[in-house]
mmCIF file of C-alpha atoms and ligand atoms in Angstrom:
data_model
loop_
_atom_site.group_PDB
_atom_site.id
_atom_site.type_symbol
_atom_site.label_atom_id
_atom_site.label_comp_id
_atom_site.label_asym_id
_atom_site.label_seq_id
_atom_site.Cartn_x
_atom_site.Cartn_y
_atom_site.Cartn_z
ATOM 1 C CA MET A 1 7.799 -54.251 -34.110
ATOM 2 C CA THR A 2 11.019 -52.337 -34.839
ATOM 3 C CA LYS A 3 9.227 -50.542 -37.625
ATOM 4 C CA SER A 4 6.352 -49.470 -35.379
ATOM 5 C CA LEU A 5 8.808 -48.241 -32.727
ATOM 6 C CA PHE A 6 10.601 -46.316 -35.447
ATOM 7 C CA LEU A 7 7.286 -44.684 -36.452
ATOM 8 C CA PHE A 8 6.341 -43.926 -32.858
ATOM 9 C CA LEU A 9 9.664 -42.307 -31.885
ATOM 10 C CA PRO A 10 9.296 -38.957 -33.706
ATOM 11 C CA PHE A 11 5.871 -38.449 -32.108
ATOM 12 C CA ALA A 12 7.235 -39.350 -28.680
ATOM 13 C CA MET A 13 10.066 -36.879 -29.179
ATOM 14 C CA ILE A 14 7.688 -34.106 -30.217
ATOM 15 C CA ALA A 15 5.374 -34.848 -27.266
ATOM 16 C CA ASN A 16 8.310 -34.963 -24.900
ATOM 17 C CA ASN A 17 9.518 -31.633 -26.229
ATOM 18 C CA ALA A 18 6.083 -30.128 -25.732
ATOM 19 C CA PHE A 19 6.000 -31.356 -22.113
ATOM 20 C CA ALA A 20 9.501 -30.054 -21.544
ATOM 21 C CA THR A 21 8.418 -26.659 -22.837
ATOM 22 C CA LYS A 22 5.340 -26.601 -20.596
ATOM 23 C CA SER A 23 7.321 -27.578 -17.527
ATOM 24 C CA ASN A 24 9.886 -24.894 -18.330
ATOM 25 C CA ILE A 25 7.065 -22.376 -18.408
ATOM 26 C CA ASP A 26 5.763 -23.674 -15.051
ATOM 27 C CA VAL A 27 9.205 -23.300 -13.510
ATOM 28 C CA ALA A 28 9.540 -19.801 -14.949
ATOM 29 C CA MET A 29 6.134 -18.818 -13.556
ATOM 30 C CA LYS A 30 6.941 -20.239 -10.142
ATOM 31 C CA THR A 31 10.216 -18.339 -10.145
ATOM 32 C CA GLN A 32 8.336 -15.159 -11.042
ATOM 33 C CA ASN A 33 5.819 -15.694 -8.233
ATOM 34 C CA THR A 34 8.528 -16.102 -5.644
ATOM 35 C CA THR A 35 10.146 -12.813 -6.638
ATOM 36 C CA ALA A 36 9.719 -10.396 -3.744
ATOM 37 C CA PRO A 37 7.166 -7.676 -4.509
ATOM 38 C CA ARG A 38 8.513 -4.166 -4.729
ATOM 39 C CA VAL A 39 7.032 -2.320 -1.762
ATOM 40 C CA LEU A 40 6.461 1.369 -1.089
ATOM 41 C CA VAL A 41 5.283 2.617 2.299
ATOM 42 C CA ALA A 42 3.754 6.069 1.775
ATOM 43 C CA TYR A 43 2.399 7.959 4.776
ATOM 44 C CA PHE A 44 1.335 11.288 6.168
ATOM 45 C CA SER A 45 1.938 12.101 9.825
ATOM 46 C CA MET A 46 1.520 15.325 11.737
ATOM 47 C CA LEU A 47 0.494 15.548 15.374
ATOM 48 C CA TYR A 48 2.830 13.186 17.232
ATOM 49 C CA GLY A 49 4.524 11.289 14.426
ATOM 50 C CA ASN A 50 2.401 8.230 15.295
ATOM 51 C CA THR A 51 1.639 7.227 11.716
ATOM 52 C CA GLY A 52 5.311 7.713 10.853
ATOM 53 C CA ASP A 53 6.273 5.257 13.609
ATOM 54 C CA VAL A 54 3.898 2.632 12.205
ATOM 55 C CA ALA A 55 5.233 3.316 8.692
ATOM 56 C CA ARG A 56 8.810 2.668 9.826
ATOM 57 C CA ALA A 57 7.750 -0.607 11.472
ATOM 58 C CA ILE A 58 6.180 -1.721 8.172
ATOM 59 C CA VAL A 59 9.332 -0.722 6.280
ATOM 60 C CA SER A 60 11.548 -2.738 8.585
ATOM 61 C CA GLU A 61 9.350 -5.823 8.142
ATOM 62 C CA SER A 62 8.780 -5.505 4.398
ATOM 63 C CA GLY A 63 12.138 -4.115 3.276
ATOM 64 C CA GLY A 64 10.187 -1.518 1.294
ATOM 65 C CA ASP A 65 11.007 2.098 0.504
ATOM 66 C CA ILE A 66 9.510 4.882 2.583
ATOM 67 C CA TYR A 67 7.822 8.017 1.242
ATOM 68 C CA ARG A 68 6.593 10.868 3.408
ATOM 69 C CA ILE A 69 3.598 12.738 2.041
ATOM 70 C CA MET A 70 4.120 16.477 2.532
ATOM 71 C CA VAL A 71 1.854 19.473 2.036
ATOM 72 C CA GLU A 72 2.688 22.770 0.373
ATOM 73 C CA GLU A 73 1.016 24.809 3.125
ATOM 74 C CA GLU A 74 2.404 23.305 6.304
ATOM 75 C CA TYR A 75 0.164 22.946 9.339
ATOM 76 C CA PRO A 76 1.041 25.727 11.809
ATOM 77 C CA ASP A 77 2.688 24.906 15.164
ATOM 78 C CA ASP A 78 0.319 27.302 16.857
ATOM 79 C CA ASP A 79 -2.622 25.243 18.190
ATOM 80 C CA LYS A 80 -5.315 27.792 17.383
ATOM 81 C CA ALA A 81 -4.108 28.482 13.838
ATOM 82 C CA ARG A 82 -3.642 24.762 13.157
ATOM 83 C CA LYS A 83 -7.105 23.917 14.436
ATOM 84 C CA LYS A 84 -8.609 26.602 12.218
ATOM 85 C CA LEU A 85 -6.893 25.269 9.088
ATOM 86 C CA LEU A 86 -7.683 21.638 9.939
ATOM 87 C CA THR A 87 -11.344 22.372 10.654
ATOM 88 C CA GLN A 88 -11.660 24.194 7.357
ATOM 89 C CA GLN A 89 -9.979 21.395 5.374
ATOM 90 C CA VAL A 90 -11.889 18.562 7.047
ATOM 91 C CA GLU A 91 -15.311 20.241 7.018
ATOM 92 C CA GLN A 92 -15.000 21.358 3.405
ATOM 93 C CA ASN A 93 -13.170 18.180 2.351
ATOM 94 C CA ILE A 94 -10.358 20.233 0.796
ATOM 95 C CA PHE A 95 -7.516 18.277 -0.797
ATOM 96 C CA PRO A 96 -4.397 20.339 0.044
ATOM 97 C CA ALA A 97 -1.636 20.735 -2.560
ATOM 98 C CA LEU A 98 1.292 18.391 -2.010
ATOM 99 C CA SER A 99 4.991 19.193 -2.053
ATOM 100 C CA GLY A 100 8.251 17.259 -1.944
ATOM 101 C CA PRO A 101 9.770 14.863 -4.468
ATOM 102 C CA GLU A 102 7.477 12.921 -6.773
ATOM 103 C CA PRO A 103 7.176 9.266 -5.752
ATOM 104 C CA GLU A 104 8.230 6.786 -8.454
ATOM 105 C CA ILE A 105 4.975 4.848 -8.344
ATOM 106 C CA ALA A 106 5.790 2.759 -11.431
ATOM 107 C CA LYS A 107 8.628 1.054 -9.541
ATOM 108 C CA TYR A 108 6.294 -0.664 -7.062
ATOM 109 C CA ASP A 109 3.816 -3.551 -6.915
ATOM 110 C CA VAL A 110 2.471 -3.063 -3.386
ATOM 111 C CA ILE A 111 1.806 0.278 -1.725
ATOM 112 C CA PHE A 112 1.103 0.508 1.996
ATOM 113 C CA ILE A 113 -0.657 3.830 2.528
ATOM 114 C CA GLY A 114 -0.697 5.374 6.011
ATOM 115 C CA SER A 115 -2.798 8.119 7.536
ATOM 116 C CA PRO A 116 -3.921 9.472 10.877
ATOM 117 C CA VAL A 117 -7.697 9.250 11.342
ATOM 118 C CA TRP A 118 -9.271 12.679 10.962
ATOM 119 C CA GLY A 119 -12.962 12.961 11.810
ATOM 120 C CA ASN A 120 -13.374 9.213 11.211
ATOM 121 C CA HIS A 121 -11.903 9.536 7.702
ATOM 122 C CA LEU A 122 -8.510 9.651 6.025
ATOM 123 C CA SER A 123 -6.471 12.787 6.613
ATOM 124 C CA GLN A 124 -6.817 15.340 3.832
ATOM 125 C CA PRO A 125 -3.186 15.053 2.601
ATOM 126 C CA VAL A 126 -3.613 11.298 2.080
ATOM 127 C CA LYS A 127 -6.785 11.974 0.106
ATOM 128 C CA SER A 128 -4.707 14.410 -2.004
ATOM 129 C CA PHE A 129 -2.100 11.699 -2.589
ATOM 130 C CA LEU A 130 -4.669 9.128 -3.723
ATOM 131 C CA HIS A 131 -6.322 11.730 -5.926
ATOM 132 C CA LYS A 132 -3.050 12.937 -7.470
ATOM 133 C CA TYR A 133 -1.221 9.700 -8.255
ATOM 134 C CA ASP A 134 -2.339 6.887 -10.508
ATOM 135 C CA LEU A 135 -2.107 3.701 -8.464
ATOM 136 C CA SER A 136 -4.078 1.565 -10.896
ATOM 137 C CA ASN A 137 -2.899 -2.041 -11.109
ATOM 138 C CA LYS A 138 -1.164 -1.718 -7.732
ATOM 139 C CA THR A 139 -2.094 -3.510 -4.546
ATOM 140 C CA VAL A 140 -2.876 -0.857 -1.959
ATOM 141 C CA ILE A 141 -2.944 -1.723 1.750
ATOM 142 C CA PRO A 142 -4.069 0.939 4.236
ATOM 143 C CA PHE A 143 -2.796 1.531 7.762
ATOM 144 C CA VAL A 144 -3.967 4.205 10.176
ATOM 145 C CA SER A 145 -3.353 5.599 13.643
ATOM 146 C CA HIS A 146 -6.088 7.120 15.808
ATOM 147 C CA SER A 147 -6.651 8.289 19.370
ATOM 148 C CA GLY A 148 -9.221 5.772 20.509
ATOM 149 C CA GLY A 149 -12.010 6.193 17.994
ATOM 150 C CA GLY A 150 -10.820 3.381 15.758
ATOM 151 C CA ARG A 151 -10.254 3.321 12.033
ATOM 152 C CA GLY A 152 -13.663 4.819 11.150
ATOM 153 C CA HIS A 153 -14.245 4.888 7.385
ATOM 154 C CA THR A 154 -10.589 5.153 6.468
ATOM 155 C CA PHE A 155 -10.188 1.804 4.729
ATOM 156 C CA SER A 156 -13.256 2.289 2.570
ATOM 157 C CA ASP A 157 -12.074 5.866 1.824
ATOM 158 C CA VAL A 158 -8.936 4.361 0.270
ATOM 159 C CA ALA A 159 -11.078 2.049 -1.853
ATOM 160 C CA ASP A 160 -13.289 4.988 -2.931
ATOM 161 C CA LEU A 161 -10.337 7.173 -3.921
ATOM 162 C CA CYS A 162 -8.210 4.563 -5.617
ATOM 163 C CA SER A 163 -9.814 3.563 -8.873
ATOM 164 C CA GLY A 164 -8.338 0.633 -10.742
ATOM 165 C CA CYS A 165 -6.195 -0.567 -7.868
ATOM 166 C CA THR A 166 -6.704 -3.581 -5.650
ATOM 167 C CA VAL A 167 -7.415 -2.289 -2.162
ATOM 168 C CA ASP A 168 -7.014 -4.683 0.744
ATOM 169 C CA THR A 169 -9.547 -3.312 3.215
ATOM 170 C CA ASP A 170 -8.231 -5.580 5.971
ATOM 171 C CA GLY A 171 -5.686 -2.941 6.921
ATOM 172 C CA TRP A 172 -3.735 -2.108 10.075
ATOM 173 C CA SER A 173 -5.091 0.221 12.714
ATOM 174 C CA SER A 174 -3.340 1.303 15.891
ATOM 175 C CA TRP A 175 -4.143 3.506 18.854
ATOM 176 C CA GLY A 176 -1.438 6.145 18.597
ATOM 177 C CA ALA A 177 1.831 4.557 17.591
ATOM 178 C CA GLY A 178 1.246 1.735 20.045
ATOM 179 C CA ARG A 179 -0.167 -1.750 19.759
ATOM 180 C CA GLN A 180 2.381 -2.647 17.104
ATOM 181 C CA ARG A 181 2.766 -6.110 18.519
ATOM 182 C CA GLY A 182 1.794 -8.419 15.705
ATOM 183 C CA ILE A 183 2.699 -5.998 12.953
ATOM 184 C CA ALA A 184 5.517 -8.269 11.695
ATOM 185 C CA LYS A 185 3.080 -11.148 11.247
ATOM 186 C CA TRP A 186 0.515 -8.852 9.651
ATOM 187 C CA VAL A 187 3.014 -7.531 7.075
ATOM 188 C CA GLU A 188 4.200 -11.056 6.335
ATOM 189 C CA LYS A 189 0.593 -12.226 5.907
ATOM 190 C CA LYS A 190 -0.267 -9.328 3.609
ATOM 191 C CA LEU A 191 2.729 -9.891 1.351
ATOM 192 C CA ALA A 192 2.025 -13.627 1.198
ATOM 193 C CA GLN A 193 -1.637 -12.935 0.389
ATOM 194 C CA HIS A 194 -0.849 -10.672 -2.514
ATOM 195 C CA TYR A 195 2.248 -12.395 -3.947
HETATM 196 C C1 FMN B 1 -8.161 17.052 12.642
HETATM 197 C C2 FMN B 1 -8.031 15.806 13.487
HETATM 198 C C3 FMN B 1 -9.093 14.948 13.571
HETATM 199 C C4 FMN B 1 -8.989 13.763 14.329
HETATM 200 N N1 FMN B 1 -10.040 12.898 14.354
HETATM 201 C C5 FMN B 1 -9.923 11.719 15.027
HETATM 202 C C6 FMN B 1 -10.985 10.774 15.017
HETATM 203 O O1 FMN B 1 -12.023 10.943 14.367
HETATM 204 N N2 FMN B 1 -10.829 9.640 15.739
HETATM 205 C C7 FMN B 1 -9.695 9.376 16.464
HETATM 206 O O2 FMN B 1 -9.624 8.336 17.114
HETATM 207 N N3 FMN B 1 -8.654 10.250 16.473
HETATM 208 C C8 FMN B 1 -8.735 11.415 15.771
HETATM 209 N N4 FMN B 1 -7.674 12.295 15.756
HETATM 210 C C9 FMN B 1 -6.431 11.927 16.448
HETATM 211 C C10 FMN B 1 -5.383 11.348 15.507
HETATM 212 O O3 FMN B 1 -5.945 10.446 14.590
HETATM 213 C C11 FMN B 1 -4.297 10.569 16.289
HETATM 214 O O4 FMN B 1 -3.752 11.362 17.296
HETATM 215 C C12 FMN B 1 -3.205 10.070 15.357
HETATM 216 O O5 FMN B 1 -2.478 9.033 15.987
HETATM 217 C C13 FMN B 1 -2.243 11.190 14.973
HETATM 218 O O6 FMN B 1 -1.308 10.684 14.064
HETATM 219 P P1 FMN B 1 0.013 11.494 13.690
HETATM 220 O O7 FMN B 1 0.799 11.692 14.959
HETATM 221 O O8 FMN B 1 0.707 10.616 12.720
HETATM 222 O O9 FMN B 1 -0.430 12.801 13.074
HETATM 223 C C14 FMN B 1 -7.771 13.469 15.021
HETATM 224 C C15 FMN B 1 -6.694 14.373 14.939
HETATM 225 C C16 FMN B 1 -6.825 15.522 14.171
HETATM 226 C C17 FMN B 1 -5.648 16.472 14.076
#
C-alpha cells in the first residue's frame, strides 16, 4: 500500500503541476480580457459641429482619446463657394487630402469613427481617413449625424473602405447633435461586446 502510494505520488505531483499551470494561464487570460481596450474617437465635423458634439460624448463615456480629421483645403465660409466645392467632391467622390498631426493608430484597439451624412454616404474627409490609414485588426465602430434623412449607407461605407478591420455596423446615428440620450449605454454595450 505504502509502496503504491509512493509510486503514485510523482505522477500526482506532475499532474497537479500541469493543472496549476493551466489555471495560471486561465487567470492570465481573464486578466488580459478585463484590461480596458484602448479607444480612439476619430471624427470629421463641419457645418454645425454636430458630429464633434457626438464624438465628445463618446469620449466622455469611453475615456478614449479624441482625434479631429482635418482637410488640407478647408471648406470655405462663404455658402456659395462651399456648396460648389462640396458638390464637386461628393458628385465625383473625391477623397480630399488630409492635414494635421498623424494619428497613432497602432496605440488603439477600438476606433469609433464619426462623420456627418453627406448625400446618404460618409463625408469625403472620412472616406479619405479610412483610405489613408491602415486600421486592419482594429475594431471600428461608426457614428454619424444627419439632418433627418437618417444614416443612409454610411455604416456599410465604413465596412467597404476598411479592409481587414472588424466593422460593427450597428453604429450610432443622431439627428444633428441631439438624441444623445442612451449614448452612455450604447458605448458601454459596444465596449462590452468587443472586449
Ligand atoms: C454636402 C452635404 C450633404 C448632406 N447630405 C445629407 C443627407 O443625405 N442626409 C441628411 O440627413 N443630412 C445631410 N446633410 C446634413 C448633415 O449631415 C447634418 O447637418 C450633420 O449633422 C452636419 O454635421 P456637422 O455639423 O458635424 O458637419 C448634408 C450636409 C452636407 C454639407
